[in-house]
C-alpha cells in the first residue's frame, strides 16, 4: 500500500495526510489540488515555492511531478511544520525543503521560483505577492487559492496594479457520501483559484529559458 | 513556446488542441482533466485505456505522467483520429498508441490496463464497462466522465450490479472572461466524474503489484 | 419583528423555523425553497400537497402565496408534526392543514392537488409518485427535491415510464459566513429539483380550469 | 394560457419575456429571480425600485406579490423600455411604473423604497448605491445581482464603508436539456446575489413600521 501510494503522481487521498489540527478542514482538497497543479504548469525541473504549505499536500504532489526540480514548503506554524515533515516522509517526497518562517521575510533566502503557490495565506498577502512578483521567473506562473472574499479582492488588486494578467477559476466540487443505503452529494466549499502571469514584454529575448527547456 | 509546452506535465491549454469539429465544445476541459487524472492514480508505469479519446487530451497528459507506461487512445471517429495524431505530435506524446475502432470490440486486442478512462462514451456504455470490469488490474481504477443523466444511471447501475465501489464527484467550474473592462465568470457545464474500484477480496495476496511498485 | 415576518411573502429565514431535530440540517433551505416555489407555479387558489413536510417551510411559504388556496402538510414523524404546528402558528399560516400519516396511503383522503411538492421522501417514493400522477390536476405541477442519487434515478424512471415531461435543475448554493474578519463562502449541499408535468393530450378541452383562471 | 400565466405568482418562464436584444442572454433567470425576490422580503405593501430593469422580469414578479404596493422599473435603454412595457402588459402587471432615465439621477423623483433591486447595473454603481443607502426604509432590504468581479468588489466596498451588513449568496444553477435521446445539464453562469441591510441602531423606535405591519 505505502509502496503503491508513494508512486502515484497525482491524486493522493486527503485522508492519508497528517493534519496540523485534525478536523480543521483547511487542507487544499484533492480535486482543487489537481486544478492548482495544472495551473502551475509544473515541469520536470520546476522550482516551486509553496507558501503557507499547511499539510504540504501541494508541495508533495508537485515534488512527485518535478522530480528533477525542487520544492520549498514555507510555513510558520509549528504544528503544521511537523505535519509536513511526516507527510513528506510518508509519501516519499525527497525533493522538498521545509522552510520554517514567515513570508515574505523568509522568501528572501530562497532561490528564484518558476512557479509559486499561495494556499490561502496567513496575514500579509499583499507583501507576499510583492515579493513573488519581484522574484518569479519571467515565464513563471503564480497560483493563489482563495476562499475569502477580502483576500480575493486584495490579491486581484495587487496583481492588476502591477499589470499582471489574472485569470480566476471558481471551483465547486461535491463528492458522494454513502449514508445508510443512499448516496448523497456533500459539497466542498467553493474555492477561487487565481492564476497570474507577468506582463508580457515584447522585447523579452527568446531562449531565456534555455537551461530549463533544452 | 513549443519546447516549453511539451515539457509541462499537466494543464495543457485547451485552445492548443486540434479539434475534430472546432466549436463542438465536447473536449474534456483542462480542470476536469486534472481531476480525472488525479482519480486515475497514474504512476510512472501505468498502462491506460482512454476510451472515446476525442482530441486525445486525457491520453496525452496521462502519457506525459506515465513516461515508462503506455497509453492506448481508442476512438472510432475518423476526424477525431486525425486530431489525436496531430495533438500527440504537437505535444510530443511518444508513448501513445492510437487505436482506430469501436469499443468494446477493439479493446480485446489490447494489453490489460492499470487504469481506464471513459470520456463520455459513444453508444454501448454497459458493454464497454463489462469489458473493463473483466480486464482491469485488481488494484486498477476506472474513471468515467459523464454529462448526461441517462449515462450516469447506466454506468452506476452496471458497476454496482457487479459490486464495484463507486464514488462520484460533481464538478462545477466557472472561468473568468474579460469582456470590455469587466471580468465575468463563464460556467462550464457540470460533469459527473465516476471513479470505480474492483470489489476488495480479503484473500488477495499482498505484494501482487510488485512488478509495478518495486 | 414577528408582525413583519408574518407578512413577508417569500424568503422566511431558515433560522426562525422550529426544527424536528435541531442540527439535523435537512430542512429545505431558503434559496432552494424559492426555486421550488417558482417551479410549483403557485397561484392564489393553489391546492398543494407538501409530502414529507419536515419543518413545514415549503407549506408555509406556499400558504402565504396561495391565500385563497389550501395547503396540506403531510408528515409521519411525530416530532416533525409538532415542529410544523409551531411554525404555522409562528408564521401565521392559517390555510395549512397538517396531515399526520404515511404517504401514499394518507393522500387518499385529501382533495386533488394543483401542485405537489415532495421534499426528499421517506421510503416509498415510487408509490407516492404513482398516487400523485393519478391525482394531480391536468395542468398541475409536481416538484421533487432530491439529494440522493438513487432517489433521483427512481423518480426520473417512474415519471418517464408514465411519459411525464421531466426537467431537472441542479442547484449549488454557497452563502458567505463571517469568520474573524474575513468572509468565506460556505456551500450548501447540491440539490436536484425535478419538475414534472403530465403528458399533454391535444384533445384536452380548453377552459377546463375556468374556476381558477376566470 | 395567458390567463393562467397572469395568475402565477412566481416562476414565470424566461422564454415568455420579450427581450431588448433577443439572444443577449442578460435577463435575470427564473431561478435567480426567485432567490432575489426571497432576499428582497417582499410583502403586500412593498414599494420597490428595480434599477436597471432590463426585461422587467423582477419588477413584474415583485408586482404580482406586492399587490397593494408599487414597483418602479427604472431603465435608460430605449429598447429595454419597450420590452418592459410589452412584458408588463403580457403578464398583467398593473402596479408597475416604468421610469425612463439614468440612475441615480432619476431616482430623486421617486418615493422612498422598502426594497431595492439592482440587476447588474450600468455604469455608476457606487453613485446608485449612495442614493439607495440614503433613501431605503430603515428596515428595508437592498439586493444587488452581480456577475462581474469588479462590480462585486465595488458594491461590497461601498456598502461596508457605510457599515451596512452585507451577505452574499453564490448561485450556480444548471438545467437539463434534452439533446437527441439524452438529458444533459447546461450551466447558467454563476451569479453573486448581494443582500444588504442598514446598520441597526439600538435607539430605533419599535413600531416605526406600524402602517405596514399593523
Short mmCIF file of C-alpha atoms in Angstrom, two decimals, chain C residues 69-204:
data_model
loop_
_atom_site.label_atom_id
_atom_site.label_comp_id
_atom_site.label_asym_id
_atom_site.label_seq_id
_atom_site.Cartn_x
_atom_site.Cartn_y
_atom_site.Cartn_z
CA UNK C 69 -55.99 28.17 -1.78
CA UNK C 70 -55.14 25.47 0.71
CA UNK C 71 -52.00 23.59 1.68
CA UNK C 72 -51.79 20.06 3.08
CA UNK C 73 -48.59 19.41 5.03
CA UNK C 74 -48.20 15.62 5.11
CA UNK C 75 -45.78 14.12 7.59
CA UNK C 76 -45.45 10.86 9.51
CA UNK C 77 -42.78 11.81 12.06
CA UNK C 78 -44.30 12.85 15.41
CA UNK C 79 -41.54 15.32 16.24
CA UNK C 80 -41.81 16.91 12.84
CA UNK C 81 -45.59 17.26 13.22
CA UNK C 82 -45.07 19.29 16.37
CA UNK C 83 -42.50 21.49 14.60
CA UNK C 84 -44.88 22.13 11.70
CA UNK C 85 -47.64 23.18 14.09
CA UNK C 86 -45.30 25.55 15.92
CA UNK C 87 -44.06 27.04 12.66
CA UNK C 88 -47.54 27.51 11.19
CA UNK C 89 -48.52 29.45 14.29
CA UNK C 90 -45.29 31.46 14.40
CA UNK C 91 -45.55 32.47 10.77
CA UNK C 92 -49.32 32.89 10.90
CA UNK C 93 -50.08 30.36 8.15
CA UNK C 94 -53.80 29.79 8.63
CA UNK C 95 -54.58 27.92 5.42
CA UNK C 96 -52.40 24.88 6.17
CA UNK C 97 -53.88 21.54 7.26
CA UNK C 98 -51.35 19.30 8.96
CA UNK C 99 -51.93 15.69 7.95
CA UNK C 100 -50.41 13.03 10.19
CA UNK C 101 -49.69 9.78 8.41
CA UNK C 102 -47.67 7.98 5.86
CA UNK C 103 -47.80 8.69 2.13
CA UNK C 104 -49.15 7.43 -0.19
CA UNK C 105 -51.90 5.89 2.00
CA UNK C 106 -52.81 9.14 3.75
CA UNK C 107 -53.07 11.04 0.45
CA UNK C 108 -56.24 9.14 -0.44
CA UNK C 109 -58.38 11.20 1.91
CA UNK C 110 -57.21 14.56 0.53
CA UNK C 111 -58.69 16.70 -2.26
CA UNK C 112 -56.90 16.51 -5.63
CA UNK C 113 -53.97 18.93 -5.82
CA UNK C 114 -52.95 21.64 -8.33
CA UNK C 115 -49.35 21.32 -7.23
CA UNK C 116 -47.36 18.73 -5.31
CA UNK C 117 -44.04 19.12 -3.57
CA UNK C 118 -42.07 16.10 -2.41
CA UNK C 119 -39.31 17.26 -0.14
CA UNK C 120 -36.93 14.35 -0.14
CA UNK C 121 -39.32 11.46 0.57
CA UNK C 122 -39.16 8.85 3.23
CA UNK C 123 -39.38 5.36 1.89
CA UNK C 124 -41.81 4.68 -0.81
CA UNK C 125 -41.02 7.27 -3.45
CA UNK C 126 -42.36 5.30 -6.43
CA UNK C 127 -45.66 4.56 -4.73
CA UNK C 128 -46.01 8.23 -3.77
CA UNK C 129 -45.35 9.31 -7.35
CA UNK C 130 -47.94 6.80 -8.64
CA UNK C 131 -50.59 8.37 -6.43
CA UNK C 132 -49.51 11.90 -7.39
CA UNK C 133 -49.62 11.08 -11.10
CA UNK C 134 -53.13 9.70 -10.69
CA UNK C 135 -54.43 12.69 -8.78
CA UNK C 136 -52.61 15.83 -9.95
CA UNK C 137 -54.68 18.40 -11.86
CA UNK C 138 -54.22 18.14 -15.67
CA UNK C 139 -52.25 21.41 -15.76
CA UNK C 140 -50.68 20.83 -12.38
CA UNK C 141 -47.01 20.67 -11.49
CA UNK C 142 -45.04 18.18 -9.46
CA UNK C 143 -41.75 19.25 -7.90
CA UNK C 144 -39.46 16.74 -6.18
CA UNK C 145 -36.33 17.83 -4.31
CA UNK C 146 -33.71 15.13 -4.29
CA UNK C 147 -30.32 14.89 -2.69
CA UNK C 148 -29.57 11.23 -3.26
CA UNK C 149 -28.52 9.69 -6.46
CA UNK C 150 -30.74 6.61 -6.03
CA UNK C 151 -33.89 8.63 -5.46
CA UNK C 152 -33.11 10.83 -8.44
CA UNK C 153 -32.96 7.72 -10.65
CA UNK C 154 -36.06 6.21 -9.10
CA UNK C 155 -38.12 9.39 -9.53
CA UNK C 156 -36.96 10.03 -13.07
CA UNK C 157 -37.63 6.45 -14.10
CA UNK C 158 -41.11 6.39 -12.55
CA UNK C 159 -42.13 9.63 -14.22
CA UNK C 160 -40.68 8.81 -17.62
CA UNK C 161 -42.26 5.37 -17.70
CA UNK C 162 -45.57 7.23 -17.45
CA UNK C 163 -44.44 9.62 -20.22
CA UNK C 164 -44.40 12.66 -17.96
CA UNK C 165 -42.20 15.55 -19.04
CA UNK C 166 -39.32 15.89 -16.60
CA UNK C 167 -36.92 18.78 -16.15
CA UNK C 168 -34.19 18.87 -13.58
CA UNK C 169 -32.43 21.85 -12.08
CA UNK C 170 -29.16 21.31 -10.30
CA UNK C 171 -28.80 23.91 -7.54
CA UNK C 172 -25.43 24.71 -5.99
CA UNK C 173 -25.61 27.50 -3.44
CA UNK C 174 -22.92 28.94 -1.20
CA UNK C 175 -23.50 31.61 1.41
CA UNK C 176 -20.99 33.96 2.95
CA UNK C 177 -20.09 33.46 6.57
CA UNK C 178 -18.14 35.97 8.58
CA UNK C 179 -15.28 34.24 10.37
CA UNK C 180 -13.00 36.57 12.30
CA UNK C 181 -12.55 39.49 9.94
CA UNK C 182 -12.95 37.64 6.65
CA UNK C 183 -15.95 36.49 4.66
CA UNK C 184 -15.89 32.95 3.35
CA UNK C 185 -18.36 31.09 1.21
CA UNK C 186 -19.86 28.01 2.87
CA UNK C 187 -21.51 25.63 0.43
CA UNK C 188 -24.92 24.05 0.84
CA UNK C 189 -25.08 20.52 -0.48
CA UNK C 190 -26.27 20.29 -4.10
CA UNK C 191 -29.95 19.63 -4.65
CA UNK C 192 -31.65 18.23 -7.73
CA UNK C 193 -35.02 19.91 -8.24
CA UNK C 194 -37.14 17.71 -10.51
CA UNK C 195 -40.14 19.38 -12.11
CA UNK C 196 -42.67 17.20 -13.89
CA UNK C 197 -45.77 17.82 -15.97
CA UNK C 198 -48.43 15.43 -17.14
CA UNK C 199 -48.09 14.39 -20.80
CA UNK C 200 -50.02 16.91 -22.91
CA UNK C 201 -53.04 15.47 -24.67
CA UNK C 202 -54.15 17.57 -27.64
CA UNK C 203 -57.80 16.68 -27.07
CA UNK C 204 -57.80 18.32 -23.66
#
